[in-house]
Coordinates of C-alpha atoms and ligand atoms in Angstrom, one line a residue:
M12 CA 6.0 26.3 2.1
N13 CA 5.9 27.1 -1.6
Q14 CA 6.4 24.2 -4.0
K15 CA 6.8 24.4 -7.7
N16 CA 5.0 21.2 -8.4
L17 CA 2.6 19.1 -6.4
L18 CA 4.8 16.1 -6.9
N19 CA 7.3 17.7 -4.5
V20 CA 4.9 17.2 -1.6
I21 CA 4.9 13.4 -1.9
G22 CA 6.6 11.8 1.0
N23 CA 8.2 13.3 4.1
T24 CA 5.2 12.2 6.1
P25 CA 5.2 12.3 9.9
I26 CA 5.7 9.3 12.1
I27 CA 3.8 9.0 15.5
K28 CA 4.0 6.8 18.5
L29 CA 0.7 5.3 19.5
N30 CA -0.1 6.7 22.9
K31 CA -3.3 5.1 24.2
I32 CA -3.9 1.7 22.7
V33 CA -0.6 0.0 23.4
P34 CA -0.3 -1.6 26.8
V35 CA 2.4 -0.1 29.1
D36 CA 4.3 -3.4 29.4
A37 CA 4.7 -3.7 25.6
A38 CA 7.2 -2.2 23.1
E39 CA 6.6 1.2 21.6
V40 CA 4.5 1.2 18.4
W41 CA 5.3 3.8 15.8
V42 CA 3.1 4.5 12.7
K43 CA 4.3 6.2 9.6
L44 CA 1.4 8.4 8.4
E45 CA 1.3 7.7 4.7
G46 CA -2.3 8.7 4.5
L47 CA -1.0 12.3 4.5
N48 CA 0.4 12.0 1.0
P49 CA -1.5 14.1 -1.6
T50 CA -4.0 11.3 -2.7
G51 CA -4.0 9.9 0.8
S52 CA -1.8 6.8 0.1
Y53 CA 1.8 5.6 0.0
K54 CA 1.1 4.7 -3.6
D55 CA 1.9 8.3 -4.5
R56 CA 5.6 7.4 -4.0
L57 CA 5.2 4.4 -6.4
A58 CA 3.3 6.3 -9.1
M59 CA 5.8 9.2 -9.1
S60 CA 8.7 6.7 -9.4
I61 CA 7.2 4.7 -12.2
L62 CA 6.0 7.6 -14.3
Q63 CA 9.0 9.9 -13.9
N64 CA 11.4 7.1 -14.7
A65 CA 9.4 6.0 -17.7
L66 CA 9.3 9.5 -19.1
E67 CA 13.0 9.9 -18.5
R68 CA 13.8 6.6 -20.3
G69 CA 11.4 7.5 -23.1
D70 CA 9.2 4.4 -22.4
V71 CA 6.2 6.8 -22.5
Q72 CA 5.7 10.3 -23.8
T73 CA 3.6 13.2 -22.8
G74 CA 0.0 12.8 -24.2
Q75 CA 0.3 9.0 -24.3
R76 CA -1.8 6.5 -22.3
V77 CA -0.8 4.6 -19.1
V78 CA -2.7 1.4 -18.2
E79 CA -2.9 -0.5 -14.9
Y80 CA -5.2 -2.9 -13.1
T81 CA -5.8 -1.7 -9.6
G82 CA -7.8 -1.9 -6.4
G83 CA -8.0 1.9 -6.7
S84 CA -5.2 3.2 -4.5
T85 CA -2.4 2.7 -7.0
G86 CA -4.9 3.8 -9.7
T87 CA -5.7 7.1 -7.8
S88 CA -2.0 7.8 -7.5
L89 CA -1.3 7.0 -11.1
A90 CA -4.2 9.2 -12.2
F91 CA -3.0 12.0 -10.0
V92 CA 0.7 11.8 -11.2
S93 CA -0.5 11.3 -14.8
A94 CA -2.6 14.5 -14.6
I95 CA 0.4 16.5 -13.4
L96 CA 2.8 15.0 -16.0
G97 CA 0.4 15.3 -19.0
L98 CA -0.3 11.6 -19.4
E99 CA -3.7 9.8 -20.0
F100 CA -4.5 7.1 -17.6
T101 CA -6.9 4.1 -17.9
A102 CA -7.6 1.9 -14.8
V103 CA -9.0 -1.6 -14.8
F104 CA -11.0 -1.7 -11.6
S105 CA -13.8 -3.7 -9.9
N106 CA -16.9 -3.1 -7.8
A107 CA -15.1 -5.3 -5.1
F108 CA -13.2 -2.1 -4.2
A109 CA -14.5 1.2 -2.6
K110 CA -16.6 3.2 -5.0
A111 CA -14.9 6.4 -3.8
K112 CA -11.6 5.1 -5.3
Q113 CA -13.3 4.9 -8.7
Q114 CA -14.6 8.5 -8.2
S115 CA -11.2 9.8 -7.3
M116 CA -9.6 8.2 -10.3
E117 CA -12.3 9.8 -12.5
A118 CA -11.9 13.1 -10.8
F119 CA -8.2 13.1 -11.8
G120 CA -9.3 12.6 -15.4
A121 CA -8.8 8.8 -15.6
E122 CA -10.9 6.4 -17.7
V123 CA -12.1 3.5 -15.4
V124 CA -13.0 0.1 -16.8
V125 CA -15.0 -1.8 -14.2
I126 CA -14.9 -5.7 -14.0
N127 CA -17.9 -7.1 -12.1
S128 CA -17.3 -9.2 -8.9
P129 CA -20.6 -11.0 -8.4
G130 CA -20.3 -11.3 -4.6
G131 CA -18.5 -8.0 -4.2
K132 CA -15.4 -9.9 -2.8
I133 CA -11.8 -9.9 -3.8
T134 CA -10.9 -13.3 -5.2
P135 CA -8.0 -14.7 -7.1
E136 CA -10.3 -15.2 -10.1
L137 CA -11.3 -11.6 -10.1
I138 CA -7.7 -10.4 -10.0
Q139 CA -6.9 -12.7 -12.9
K140 CA -9.8 -11.2 -15.0
M141 CA -8.6 -7.6 -14.2
K142 CA -5.1 -8.6 -15.2
N143 CA -6.3 -10.1 -18.5
K144 CA -8.2 -6.9 -19.4
A145 CA -5.2 -4.7 -18.5
Y146 CA -2.9 -6.8 -20.7
E147 CA -5.4 -6.6 -23.6
L148 CA -5.5 -2.7 -23.3
A149 CA -1.8 -2.5 -23.0
E150 CA -1.4 -4.1 -26.4
Q151 CA -2.8 -1.0 -28.0
P152 CA -0.5 1.6 -29.7
N153 CA 1.0 4.5 -27.7
T154 CA 0.1 2.7 -24.4
F155 CA 2.5 2.2 -21.5
Y156 CA 1.7 -0.6 -19.0
A157 CA 2.7 0.7 -15.6
D158 CA 3.3 -2.8 -14.4
Q159 CA 2.9 -2.4 -10.6
F160 CA 3.8 -6.1 -10.2
N161 CA 7.1 -6.0 -11.9
S162 CA 8.5 -2.5 -12.4
P163 CA 12.0 -2.1 -10.9
D164 CA 11.0 1.5 -10.1
I165 CA 8.6 0.4 -7.4
K166 CA 10.9 -0.8 -4.7
N167 CA 13.2 2.2 -5.4
G168 CA 10.2 4.5 -5.1
Y169 CA 9.5 3.3 -1.5
E170 CA 13.2 3.5 -0.4
S171 CA 12.5 7.1 0.7
L172 CA 9.9 5.8 3.1
G173 CA 12.6 3.7 5.0
V174 CA 15.2 6.5 4.8
E175 CA 12.7 8.9 6.4
I176 CA 11.8 6.4 9.2
A177 CA 15.5 5.9 9.9
S178 CA 16.0 9.6 10.3
Q179 CA 12.8 10.2 12.3
L180 CA 13.6 7.4 14.7
E181 CA 17.3 8.1 14.8
N182 CA 18.0 4.6 13.5
K183 CA 16.3 2.9 16.5
A184 CA 13.6 0.3 15.7
D185 CA 13.6 -3.5 16.3
V186 CA 10.8 -4.7 14.0
L187 CA 9.2 -3.5 10.8
C188 CA 5.9 -5.2 10.0
A189 CA 3.4 -4.5 7.2
A190 CA 0.8 -6.3 5.1
V191 CA 1.8 -7.2 1.6
G192 CA 0.0 -6.9 -1.7
T193 CA 2.9 -6.8 -4.1
G194 CA 5.3 -6.5 -1.2
G195 CA 6.8 -3.3 -2.8
A196 CA 6.1 -1.0 0.1
L197 CA 7.4 -3.4 2.7
M198 CA 10.6 -4.4 0.8
G199 CA 11.3 -0.8 -0.3
T200 CA 10.8 0.6 3.2
Y201 CA 13.0 -2.2 4.6
S202 CA 15.7 -1.5 2.0
G203 CA 15.7 2.2 2.8
M204 CA 16.1 1.4 6.6
V205 CA 18.9 -1.0 5.9
S206 CA 20.7 1.4 3.6
S207 CA 20.5 4.0 6.5
G208 CA 22.3 1.6 8.8
M209 CA 19.3 -0.1 10.5
D210 CA 18.7 -3.9 10.9
P211 CA 15.1 -4.4 11.9
K212 CA 13.4 -7.8 12.1
L213 CA 11.1 -8.0 9.0
I214 CA 7.6 -9.4 9.4
A215 CA 5.2 -9.7 6.4
L216 CA 1.5 -9.7 7.1
E217 CA -1.6 -11.0 5.3
P218 CA -5.3 -11.5 6.1
L219 CA -6.2 -14.7 7.9
Q220 CA -9.0 -15.1 5.3
S221 CA -6.5 -15.3 2.5
P222 CA -3.5 -17.0 4.1
L223 CA -1.3 -17.7 1.0
L224 CA 2.0 -16.9 2.6
T225 CA 1.3 -18.8 5.8
T226 CA -0.6 -21.8 4.4
G227 CA 0.0 -21.7 0.7
E228 CA -3.7 -21.1 -0.2
G229 CA -5.4 -17.7 -0.8
G230 CA -9.1 -17.0 -0.3
A231 CA -11.8 -14.4 -0.4
H232 CA -11.4 -11.5 2.0
R233 CA -12.2 -7.8 2.3
V234 CA -8.9 -6.1 3.2
E235 CA -8.3 -3.8 0.1
G236 CA -4.8 -3.8 -1.4
I237 CA -3.4 -6.9 0.2
G238 CA -3.8 -10.7 0.1
L239 CA -3.9 -10.9 -3.7
G240 CA -4.0 -14.7 -3.9
F241 CA -0.6 -15.1 -5.6
E242 CA 3.0 -14.8 -4.5
P243 CA 3.8 -11.1 -3.9
P244 CA 6.3 -10.4 -6.6
F245 CA 8.5 -8.0 -4.6
L246 CA 8.5 -10.1 -1.4
D247 CA 12.1 -11.3 -0.8
K248 CA 11.4 -14.3 1.5
E249 CA 15.2 -14.6 2.2
K250 CA 15.0 -11.3 4.0
V251 CA 11.7 -11.9 5.8
D252 CA 12.1 -13.2 9.3
E253 CA 8.4 -14.1 9.8
M254 CA 5.0 -14.1 8.1
R255 CA 1.8 -13.6 10.1
A256 CA -1.9 -13.8 9.3
I257 CA -4.3 -11.4 11.1
D258 CA -8.1 -11.8 11.2
E259 CA -9.8 -9.2 9.0
E260 CA -12.5 -8.6 11.6
D261 CA -9.8 -7.7 14.2
A262 CA -8.2 -5.4 11.6
F263 CA -11.5 -3.6 11.0
E264 CA -12.1 -3.3 14.7
M265 CA -8.6 -1.8 15.1
C266 CA -9.5 0.8 12.4
R267 CA -12.4 2.0 14.5
L268 CA -10.3 2.0 17.7
L269 CA -7.4 3.8 16.0
A270 CA -9.7 6.6 14.8
K271 CA -11.5 7.0 18.2
E272 CA -8.4 6.7 20.4
E273 CA -5.5 7.9 18.4
G274 CA -7.1 10.1 15.8
I275 CA -5.7 8.0 12.9
L276 CA -8.3 7.3 10.2
G277 CA -7.0 4.5 8.0
G278 CA -8.1 1.7 5.7
G279 CA -8.3 -2.0 6.5
S280 CA -4.6 -2.7 5.8
T281 CA -3.7 0.0 8.3
G282 CA -5.9 -1.7 10.9
L283 CA -4.3 -5.0 10.1
N284 CA -0.8 -3.5 10.4
V285 CA -1.5 -2.0 13.7
C286 CA -3.1 -5.2 15.1
A287 CA 0.0 -7.1 14.3
A288 CA 2.3 -4.3 15.5
I289 CA 0.6 -4.3 18.9
E290 CA 0.6 -8.1 19.1
I291 CA 4.4 -8.1 18.3
A292 CA 5.0 -5.2 20.8
K293 CA 3.4 -7.3 23.5
E294 CA 5.6 -10.3 22.6
I295 CA 8.9 -8.4 22.6
G296 CA 8.1 -6.2 25.6
P297 CA 9.1 -2.8 26.8
G298 CA 12.3 -0.9 25.8
K299 CA 11.9 -2.0 22.1
R300 CA 10.2 -0.4 19.1
V301 CA 7.9 -1.8 16.4
V302 CA 7.3 0.3 13.3
T303 CA 4.4 -0.1 10.9
L304 CA 2.6 1.8 8.2
N305 CA -0.6 3.7 7.9
C306 CA -1.0 2.8 4.2
D307 CA -3.8 5.1 3.4
N308 CA -6.4 7.6 4.6
G309 CA -9.7 6.1 5.8
L310 CA -11.9 8.8 4.3
K311 CA -12.5 6.7 1.1
Y312 CA -13.8 3.8 3.2
L313 CA -16.4 5.8 5.1
G314 CA -19.3 4.5 3.1
G315 CA -18.2 0.8 3.4
Y316 CA -18.2 -2.0 5.9
I317 CA -15.3 -0.7 8.1
Y318 CA -16.8 2.4 9.5
S319 CA -20.6 2.0 9.1
Ligands
LIG26 C1 -4.6 0.3 1.0 C2 -3.4 -0.6 0.6 N1 -2.8 -1.2 1.6 C3 -1.7 -2.0 1.3 C4 -1.3 -2.2 0.0 C5 -0.1 -3.2 -0.2 O1 1.0 -2.5 -0.7 P1 2.1 -3.3 -1.6 O2 1.4 -3.7 -2.9 O3 3.2 -2.4 -1.8 O4 2.5 -4.5 -0.8 C6 -2.0 -1.6 -1.0 C7 -1.6 -1.9 -2.4 O5 -2.4 -1.8 -3.3 C8 -3.1 -0.8 -0.7 O6 -3.8 -0.2 -1.7

């Protein structure tokens, strides 16, 4: 299919039913393959929504700079969309995240400012340092702060994900579960499903090692993109039916199983999502459907602790 612009190939990802790793006496588990977006992550939807809307509103102009602090997935998507739209991009990043993410941002022409994490772990203190640096850079002239933790364009950018799921599953799903960083993907997807006439039970997930939602206290963990140690800004707790914590070791084990058995190579958050989805599928039993997200492609994690 010919496309005028690479932005047109964002979204419309396939959804597949897990065939081998879900017990027969459990509900079906369906996984939306967001790793097949151009940069290998659902964040492409977010970046396109933020930057196209900012350009349309005149909040940023071609040639100007966009700034964000990022674990690398959002940054790679912002770098990619910025390259296409003729914007400069500066990412505030850390060595706590996969090196390949820094390399992909740089490949798309971004400037990457690295904040050191002494133990290589993601901690609430590290996130605060990254945020401070991004705020400082955003003060400079001709600079637009993408604001992935507040921008109203984020939830809207993920609505398409839910609309696609509704159409692909003919409006039949009982549960939507996914891990939250900002909560944008989960809430946007849910909203798209609801606006298409669905009413799934909504379950938000987090790493057991940083159980802020389930116990009130965050901690150090290694699941990139989620468990940020502060209240997820887009998580609408009124709409959430349940919050669950999943052990990161089980999530990483699930990543390896998913690749070997189902051919899905994902990152840690995908493993965590599928762990929870199978747990829920066992609880609710046959004849029902659980939907979850393959947040990103696992290629960028190959040199790290999940696959080695
Ligand atoms: C790999 C990965 N998974 C999950 C998430 C969480 O997505 P959200 O911030 O929309 O909750 C992120 C966000 O950075 C991510 O990079």
